[in-house]
Amino acid sequence: ANINPDLLLAAFLPALLFESAFSMEAHQIKKCMAQMLLLAGPGVLMSTFLLGTALKLTSPYDWNWETSLLLGGLLSATDPVAVVAVLKELGTSKKLSTIIEGESLMNDGVSVVVYQLFLQMVLGRSFNTGSILMFLSEVSLGAVALGLAFAIISLLWLGFTFNDTILEMTLTLAVSYIAFYTVQDALKYSGILTVTALGMFYAAFAKTTFKGDNRRSLHDFWEIVAYIANTIIFILSGVIIADGVLRHNVHFERHGTSWGFLLLLYFYVQMARAAVVGALYLLLRYFGYGLDFKEAIIIVWSGLRGAVSLSLALSVKRASDTAQPFLKPEVGTMFVFFTGGIVFLTLILNGSTTQFLLHALGMDNLSVTKLRMSNYARHEILNKTLEAFGDLKDDEELGPADWVTVKKYITGLSNLEDEHAHPHDDNHDHIHTMNLRDGRVRLLNGVQASYWAMLDEGRITQATANILMRSVDEAMDLVSSRPLCDWNSLQSNVYFPSYYRFLSASMLPQSFITYFTVQRLESGCYICAAFLRAHRIARRQLQDFLGDSEIAKIVIDESNAGGEEARKFLEEVRCTFPQLLCVLKTRQVTYAVLTHLSENVQNLWKTGLLEEKEMAHLDDAWQISRSLRGVHN
């Protein structure tokens, strides 16, 4: 119960922040950034002022303005972990999850900055307007800049590693903590904003650094770390709160209104949240993907409080226990009591009822298009499963199976013979438009999955993968209004830029110009080849799944049309620089052969034909060859 609250922050918060930021999608962050900044910047300041004013005017404790605003700032930091989990589980829009989670990450940092400002005021330090603005800008902007610096340095370090899961886990864990300690303790800036910037930079540029199984292992590792950190921080906070209440039981008995005021404070917190979202609603609708009224209600209800508020309240209690005339010990105890109570109430009331609210607003329902597609997919999957497991009806060792009983246990097989409608049979204009949008999304999802597979196979580099992934994300935003247009985003990375003529006519060394030209051509060829291959695979998968429906034909024709310029570019390079394409293909084949050799070694070990030491020796040889190939790529 006597744990240092600063240790509580330093030990668990960096892991929670980095995992949350790293798990977000870069394109969603970019599109929703303005909305997140509105809620995390002006929103936190408005919430702090509203809660501080309510506390000053209605609390029975005769606190001054600085103390009231300090508690208001503490209670403005949101931690919607339970709400985000429900949103992801129900498959609601990524936009809503991104806004809520991104706002939480950013307003944690802003709330800490506000807390530092008002705590110093409470402890007797005076500020004028200029010094307040200087303090806020230094602590926040400096923290973000340092987070980006740590991210760039660590990514350069990661570039020297190859297929080393343990090292990648260790490096990402270490850099999050080193960045937090350096900024928070040594420089006295906001470590929360630093780690948030670090994690978002990783989400934008580092995900393609981790290949195949390493990427999945890293994701699982950070999920476990975040779960453990969240669990421990809430357990320790609960122990500290209970200890504080029991030790000061006389105080709570003397002030019986504390429990009633806690409920009133919960009402204030909800009203302040609603006022902030309401005041910013028009701007939230204008920026990013927009925001409708139902989504605004969910954002209001998702304002849970958590680890950051608790840790800061414990820091206030620790400051109140030291010898100083400004902050009495009972004030620190009340801060912990009220903050812990608000965390408990928001988690129990808001967190547990979010799913019911989503259902009441109709936000957990599948659209007509998705429902028809789901039923169709279920029927197709069951049919293919029966075909794949048909041999089990008569096993060589055990004899035939009772297939009637099998169907009885698997309820989905009971009505397999029933007629099922193709998802694109409805020809109404509205349904046709929705089906067309859905078909484009599914093809683009297949294209992006192919890019990930090609990255793991070594067909494309990390830089090329980032460009290709971004093109799909941008095309996803336009599927409702335009045909497939992911090629449009790639053209600027394929064709030579306008400044190339100036570069050719400049006084720069010819070797530099030649190097730039070759690199640009190589990048363009990789992009075009990957684009054509990914679309070819996605078209085949879409046609196998949907058959020769009208929607499938339209989407496939759009995909073919988008590839015409890519094919033309490769043909021009083949005619002008035939040796270049040969070099690129040779690299791809070399990497593919080395990957296949490594997989064969792993398979021999799994079947017991190789011992672990022999497997490790052979696999290390292939991995070294692959890393050398990557260096020369």
GROMACS .gro file of N, CA, C and O in nm, residues 207-212 215-216 440-476 484-491 493-494 523-539 541 559 562-563 566 588 591:
model
  316
  207LYS      N    1   0.568  -0.142  -3.894
  207LYS     CA    2   0.500  -0.272  -3.896
  207LYS      C    3   0.553  -0.363  -4.005
  207LYS      O    4   0.557  -0.485  -3.989
  208THR      N    5   0.595  -0.305  -4.117
  208THR     CA    6   0.649  -0.387  -4.225
  208THR      C    7   0.792  -0.432  -4.196
  208THR      O    8   0.848  -0.511  -4.273
  209THR      N    9   0.852  -0.382  -4.088
  209THR     CA   10   0.986  -0.427  -4.050
  209THR      C   11   0.983  -0.570  -3.998
  209THR      O   12   1.079  -0.645  -4.014
  210PHE      N   13   0.871  -0.607  -3.936
  210PHE     CA   14   0.860  -0.739  -3.874
  210PHE      C   15   0.791  -0.834  -3.972
  210PHE      O   16   0.683  -0.806  -4.022
  211LYS      N   17   0.853  -0.947  -3.996
  211LYS     CA   18   0.806  -1.040  -4.099
  211LYS      C   19   0.734  -1.160  -4.039
  211LYS      O   20   0.774  -1.213  -3.935
  212GLY      N   21   0.628  -1.205  -4.108
  212GLY     CA   22   0.564  -1.333  -4.083
  212GLY      C   23   0.537  -1.365  -3.938
  212GLY      O   24   0.467  -1.294  -3.865
  215ARG      N   25   0.608  -1.103  -3.672
  215ARG     CA   26   0.506  -0.999  -3.655
  215ARG      C   27   0.395  -1.049  -3.562
  215ARG      O   28   0.351  -0.976  -3.472
  216ARG      N   29   0.352  -1.173  -3.581
  216ARG     CA   30   0.248  -1.228  -3.495
  216ARG      C   31   0.298  -1.246  -3.352
  216ARG      O   32   0.225  -1.220  -3.256
  440ARG      N   33  -1.571  -0.410  -5.394
  440ARG     CA   34  -1.443  -0.339  -5.403
  440ARG      C   35  -1.362  -0.354  -5.275
  440ARG      O   36  -1.240  -0.376  -5.280
  441VAL      N   37  -1.430  -0.343  -5.161
  441VAL     CA   38  -1.360  -0.356  -5.033
  441VAL      C   39  -1.298  -0.495  -5.020
  441VAL      O   40  -1.183  -0.511  -4.977
  442ARG      N   41  -1.374  -0.597  -5.059
  442ARG     CA   42  -1.323  -0.734  -5.045
  442ARG      C   43  -1.203  -0.758  -5.138
  442ARG      O   44  -1.107  -0.825  -5.101
  443LEU      N   45  -1.209  -0.703  -5.258
  443LEU     CA   46  -1.094  -0.720  -5.347
  443LEU      C   47  -0.972  -0.646  -5.293
  443LEU      O   48  -0.860  -0.700  -5.295
  444LEU      N   49  -0.991  -0.525  -5.242
  444LEU     CA   50  -0.878  -0.449  -5.186
  444LEU      C   51  -0.822  -0.518  -5.062
  444LEU      O   52  -0.700  -0.515  -5.039
  445ASN      N   53  -0.909  -0.579  -4.982
  445ASN     CA   54  -0.859  -0.657  -4.868
  445ASN      C   55  -0.771  -0.772  -4.915
  445ASN      O   56  -0.667  -0.802  -4.855
  446GLY      N   57  -0.814  -0.836  -5.023
  446GLY     CA   58  -0.733  -0.944  -5.079
  446GLY      C   59  -0.601  -0.894  -5.134
  446GLY      O   60  -0.496  -0.959  -5.120
  447VAL      N   61  -0.603  -0.775  -5.197
  447VAL     CA   62  -0.479  -0.715  -5.248
  447VAL      C   63  -0.383  -0.686  -5.134
  447VAL      O   64  -0.263  -0.717  -5.142
  448GLN      N   65  -0.434  -0.629  -5.026
  448GLN     CA   66  -0.346  -0.597  -4.912
  448GLN      C   67  -0.290  -0.723  -4.847
  448GLN      O   68  -0.173  -0.727  -4.807
  449ALA      N   69  -0.373  -0.827  -4.838
  449ALA     CA   70  -0.323  -0.954  -4.783
  449ALA      C   71  -0.212  -1.010  -4.870
  449ALA      O   72  -0.114  -1.067  -4.819
  450SER      N   73  -0.224  -0.994  -5.001
  450SER     CA   74  -0.118  -1.042  -5.091
  450SER      C   75   0.010  -0.962  -5.073
  450SER      O   76   0.120  -1.017  -5.082
  451TYR      N   77  -0.002  -0.832  -5.047
  451TYR     CA   78   0.118  -0.751  -5.022
  451TYR      C   79   0.191  -0.800  -4.898
  451TYR      O   80   0.315  -0.810  -4.897
  452TRP      N   81   0.116  -0.831  -4.792
  452TRP     CA   82   0.180  -0.885  -4.671
  452TRP      C   83   0.250  -1.017  -4.702
  452TRP      O   84   0.363  -1.041  -4.654
  453ALA      N   85   0.185  -1.103  -4.780
  453ALA     CA   86   0.247  -1.231  -4.814
  453ALA      C   87   0.374  -1.210  -4.897
  453ALA      O   88   0.475  -1.278  -4.875
  454MET      N   89   0.370  -1.116  -4.990
  454MET     CA   90   0.489  -1.089  -5.072
  454MET      C   91   0.602  -1.030  -4.989
  454MET      O   92   0.720  -1.056  -5.014
  455LEU      N   93   0.568  -0.950  -4.889
  455LEU     CA   94   0.671  -0.897  -4.799
  455LEU      C   95   0.738  -1.010  -4.723
  455LEU      O   96   0.861  -1.015  -4.710
  456ASP      N   97   0.658  -1.105  -4.672
  456ASP     CA   98   0.713  -1.218  -4.599
  456ASP      C   99   0.796  -1.309  -4.690
  456ASP      O  100   0.894  -1.370  -4.646
  457GLU      N  101   0.757  -1.318  -4.817
  457GLU     CA  102   0.830  -1.403  -4.912
  457GLU      C  103   0.956  -1.336  -4.965
  457GLU      O  104   1.037  -1.401  -5.031
  458GLY      N  105   0.972  -1.206  -4.940
  458GLY     CA  106   1.089  -1.135  -4.989
  458GLY      C  107   1.074  -1.081  -5.130
  458GLY      O  108   1.172  -1.038  -5.191
  459ARG      N  109   0.952  -1.080  -5.183
  459ARG     CA  110   0.930  -1.029  -5.318
  459ARG      C  111   0.937  -0.876  -5.323
  459ARG      O  112   0.965  -0.819  -5.427
  460ILE      N  113   0.904  -0.811  -5.211
  460ILE     CA  114   0.909  -0.666  -5.205
  460ILE      C  115   0.984  -0.624  -5.079
  460ILE      O  116   0.990  -0.699  -4.981
  461THR      N  117   1.041  -0.504  -5.083
  461THR     CA  118   1.113  -0.451  -4.969
  461THR      C  119   1.017  -0.382  -4.872
  461THR      O  120   0.900  -0.360  -4.904
  462GLN      N  121   1.069  -0.345  -4.756
  462GLN     CA  122   0.986  -0.277  -4.657
  462GLN      C  123   0.934  -0.144  -4.710
  462GLN      O  124   0.817  -0.110  -4.692
  463ALA      N  125   1.021  -0.067  -4.777
  463ALA     CA  126   0.979   0.063  -4.829
  463ALA      C  127   0.870   0.047  -4.934
  463ALA      O  128   0.772   0.122  -4.936
  464THR      N  129   0.886  -0.052  -5.022
  464THR     CA  130   0.784  -0.077  -5.124
  464THR      C  131   0.653  -0.120  -5.060
  464THR      O  132   0.545  -0.077  -5.102
  465ALA      N  133   0.662  -0.204  -4.958
  465ALA     CA  134   0.540  -0.250  -4.890
  465ALA      C  135   0.464  -0.134  -4.828
  465ALA      O  136   0.341  -0.128  -4.835
  466ASN      N  137   0.536  -0.040  -4.767
  466ASN     CA  138   0.469   0.076  -4.707
  466ASN      C  139   0.393   0.156  -4.812
  466ASN      O  140   0.280   0.201  -4.789
  467ILE      N  141   0.454   0.175  -4.928
  467ILE     CA  142   0.389   0.250  -5.037
  467ILE      C  143   0.264   0.176  -5.084
  467ILE      O  144   0.157   0.237  -5.103
  468LEU      N  145   0.275   0.046  -5.103
  468LEU     CA  146   0.163  -0.033  -5.153
  468LEU      C  147   0.048  -0.039  -5.052
  468LEU      O  148  -0.069  -0.026  -5.089
  469MET      N  149   0.082  -0.058  -4.925
  469MET     CA  150  -0.023  -0.062  -4.822
  469MET      C  151  -0.098   0.071  -4.816
  469MET      O  152  -0.221   0.074  -4.802
  470ARG      N  153  -0.023   0.179  -4.825
  470ARG     CA  154  -0.085   0.311  -4.818
  470ARG      C  155  -0.180   0.333  -4.936
  470ARG      O  156  -0.286   0.395  -4.921
  471SER      N  157  -0.144   0.282  -5.053
  471SER     CA  158  -0.231   0.299  -5.170
  471SER      C  159  -0.365   0.229  -5.150
  471SER      O  160  -0.470   0.280  -5.190
  472VAL      N  161  -0.362   0.111  -5.087
  472VAL     CA  162  -0.487   0.039  -5.061
  472VAL      C  163  -0.572   0.114  -4.959
  472VAL      O  164  -0.694   0.127  -4.975
  473ASP      N  165  -0.509   0.163  -4.853
  473ASP     CA  166  -0.583   0.238  -4.752
  473ASP      C  167  -0.652   0.361  -4.811
  473ASP      O  168  -0.768   0.390  -4.779
  474GLU      N  169  -0.581   0.431  -4.898
  474GLU     CA  170  -0.640   0.551  -4.959
  474GLU      C  171  -0.753   0.514  -5.054
  474GLU      O  172  -0.854   0.585  -5.063
  475ALA      N  173  -0.738   0.402  -5.126
  475ALA     CA  174  -0.845   0.358  -5.217
  475ALA      C  175  -0.969   0.314  -5.139
  475ALA      O  176  -1.082   0.331  -5.186
  476MET      N  177  -0.949   0.258  -5.020
  476MET     CA  178  -1.062   0.214  -4.936
  476MET      C  179  -1.154   0.331  -4.903
  476MET      O  180  -1.276   0.314  -4.892
  484LEU      N  181  -1.219   0.132  -5.845
  484LEU     CA  182  -1.091   0.103  -5.780
  484LEU      C  183  -0.984   0.201  -5.829
  484LEU      O  184  -0.964   0.217  -5.949
  485CYS      N  185  -0.916   0.264  -5.733
  485CYS     CA  186  -0.822   0.370  -5.772
  485CYS      C  187  -0.691   0.360  -5.696
  485CYS      O  188  -0.623   0.462  -5.676
  486ASP      N  189  -0.653   0.241  -5.650
  486ASP     CA  190  -0.528   0.231  -5.575
  486ASP      C  191  -0.407   0.257  -5.664
  486ASP      O  192  -0.302   0.299  -5.615
  487TRP      N  193  -0.421   0.236  -5.796
  487TRP     CA  194  -0.309   0.265  -5.885
  487TRP      C  195  -0.279   0.415  -5.890
  487TRP      O  196  -0.163   0.456  -5.904
  488ASN      N  197  -0.381   0.498  -5.875
  488ASN     CA  198  -0.360   0.643  -5.881
  488ASN      C  199  -0.261   0.690  -5.775
  488ASN      O  200  -0.181   0.781  -5.798
  489SER      N  201  -0.266   0.629  -5.657
  489SER     CA  202  -0.175   0.667  -5.549
  489SER      C  203  -0.032   0.621  -5.575
  489SER      O  204   0.062   0.672  -5.514
  490LEU      N  205  -0.016   0.523  -5.663
  490LEU     CA  206   0.116   0.466  -5.688
  490LEU      C  207   0.192   0.536  -5.800
  490LEU      O  208   0.314   0.522  -5.810
  491GLN      N  209   0.120   0.609  -5.884
  491GLN     CA  210   0.185   0.666  -6.003
  491GLN      C  211   0.302   0.758  -5.967
  491GLN      O  212   0.406   0.755  -6.033
  493ASN      N  213   0.502   0.732  -5.735
  493ASN     CA  214   0.617   0.654  -5.690
  493ASN      C  215   0.675   0.566  -5.801
  493ASN      O  216   0.779   0.502  -5.781
  494VAL      N  217   0.607   0.561  -5.915
  494VAL     CA  218   0.654   0.479  -6.027
  494VAL      C  219   0.724   0.564  -6.132
  494VAL      O  220   0.838   0.536  -6.172
  523SER      N  221   1.259   0.059  -5.792
  523SER     CA  222   1.141   0.079  -5.708
  523SER      C  223   1.013   0.073  -5.791
  523SER      O  224   0.915   0.008  -5.752
  524GLY      N  225   1.013   0.140  -5.907
  524GLY     CA  226   0.895   0.138  -5.993
  524GLY      C  227   0.861  -0.002  -6.042
  524GLY      O  228   0.744  -0.041  -6.046
  525CYS      N  229   0.964  -0.080  -6.076
  525CYS     CA  230   0.940  -0.217  -6.123
  525CYS      C  231   0.885  -0.305  -6.011
  525CYS      O  232   0.793  -0.386  -6.033
  526TYR      N  233   0.941  -0.292  -5.891
  526TYR     CA  234   0.890  -0.369  -5.778
  526TYR      C  235   0.743  -0.335  -5.751
  526TYR      O  236   0.660  -0.423  -5.728
  527ILE      N  237   0.711  -0.205  -5.754
  527ILE     CA  238   0.573  -0.163  -5.726
  527ILE      C  239   0.478  -0.217  -5.832
  527ILE      O  240   0.371  -0.273  -5.800
  528CYS      N  241   0.514  -0.203  -5.959
  528CYS     CA  242   0.426  -0.249  -6.067
  528CYS      C  243   0.407  -0.401  -6.063
  528CYS      O  244   0.295  -0.451  -6.078
  529ALA      N  245   0.517  -0.474  -6.044
  529ALA     CA  246   0.508  -0.620  -6.041
  529ALA      C  247   0.423  -0.667  -5.924
  529ALA      O  248   0.338  -0.756  -5.938
  530ALA      N  249   0.443  -0.605  -5.807
  530ALA     CA  250   0.365  -0.644  -5.689
  530ALA      C  251   0.218  -0.607  -5.708
  530ALA      O  252   0.128  -0.684  -5.670
  531PHE      N  253   0.192  -0.490  -5.766
  531PHE     CA  254   0.054  -0.447  -5.790
  531PHE      C  255  -0.018  -0.546  -5.881
  531PHE      O  256  -0.130  -0.589  -5.852
  532LEU      N  257   0.046  -0.583  -5.991
  532LEU     CA  258  -0.017  -0.675  -6.087
  532LEU      C  259  -0.039  -0.813  -6.025
  532LEU      O  260  -0.145  -0.874  -6.042
  533ARG      N  261   0.060  -0.862  -5.951
  533ARG     CA  262   0.048  -0.994  -5.890
  533ARG      C  263  -0.061  -0.996  -5.783
  533ARG      O  264  -0.144  -1.088  -5.779
  534ALA      N  265  -0.064  -0.893  -5.698
  534ALA     CA  266  -0.163  -0.888  -5.591
  534ALA      C  267  -0.305  -0.880  -5.648
  534ALA      O  268  -0.396  -0.947  -5.599
  535HIS      N  269  -0.324  -0.798  -5.751
  535HIS     CA  270  -0.457  -0.787  -5.811
  535HIS      C  271  -0.496  -0.916  -5.882
  535HIS      O  272  -0.614  -0.954  -5.879
  536ARG      N  273  -0.400  -0.982  -5.944
  536ARG     CA  274  -0.432  -1.109  -6.010
  536ARG      C  275  -0.478  -1.213  -5.909
  536ARG      O  276  -0.577  -1.284  -5.931
  537ILE      N  277  -0.409  -1.221  -5.796
  537ILE     CA  278  -0.448  -1.316  -5.691
  537ILE      C  279  -0.585  -1.279  -5.633
  537ILE      O  280  -0.672  -1.366  -5.614
  538ALA      N  281  -0.605  -1.150  -5.606
  538ALA     CA  282  -0.732  -1.105  -5.547
  538ALA      C  283  -0.849  -1.128  -5.642
  538ALA      O  284  -0.959  -1.165  -5.600
  539ARG      N  285  -0.827  -1.105  -5.772
  539ARG     CA  286  -0.935  -1.129  -5.871
  539ARG      C  287  -0.974  -1.276  -5.873
  539ARG      O  288  -1.093  -1.310  -5.877
  541GLN      N  289  -0.938  -1.498  -5.635
  541GLN     CA  290  -1.006  -1.534  -5.510
  541GLN      C  291  -1.150  -1.483  -5.510
  541GLN      O  292  -1.242  -1.554  -5.466
  559SER      N  293  -1.038  -0.374  -6.174
  559SER     CA  294  -0.903  -0.415  -6.136
  559SER      C  295  -0.813  -0.432  -6.258
  559SER      O  296  -0.698  -0.388  -6.258
  562GLY      N  297  -0.710  -0.093  -6.397
  562GLY     CA  298  -0.608  -0.027  -6.317
  562GLY      C  299  -0.469  -0.079  -6.344
  562GLY      O  300  -0.369  -0.008  -6.321
  563GLY      N  301  -0.459  -0.203  -6.392
  563GLY     CA  302  -0.328  -0.262  -6.416
  563GLY      C  303  -0.269  -0.233  -6.552
  563GLY      O  304  -0.153  -0.271  -6.578
  566ALA      N  305   0.045  -0.018  -6.530
  566ALA     CA  306   0.155  -0.092  -6.467
  566ALA      C  307   0.219  -0.188  -6.567
  566ALA      O  308   0.342  -0.199  -6.575
  588GLN      N  309   1.456  -1.198  -5.629
  588GLN     CA  310   1.336  -1.258  -5.572
  588GLN      C  311   1.348  -1.410  -5.563
  588GLN      O  312   1.313  -1.471  -5.462
  591TYR      N  313   1.587  -1.520  -5.281
  591TYR     CA  314   1.525  -1.509  -5.149
  591TYR      C  315   1.422  -1.621  -5.131
  591TYR      O  316   1.413  -1.681  -5.023
   0.00000   0.00000   0.00000
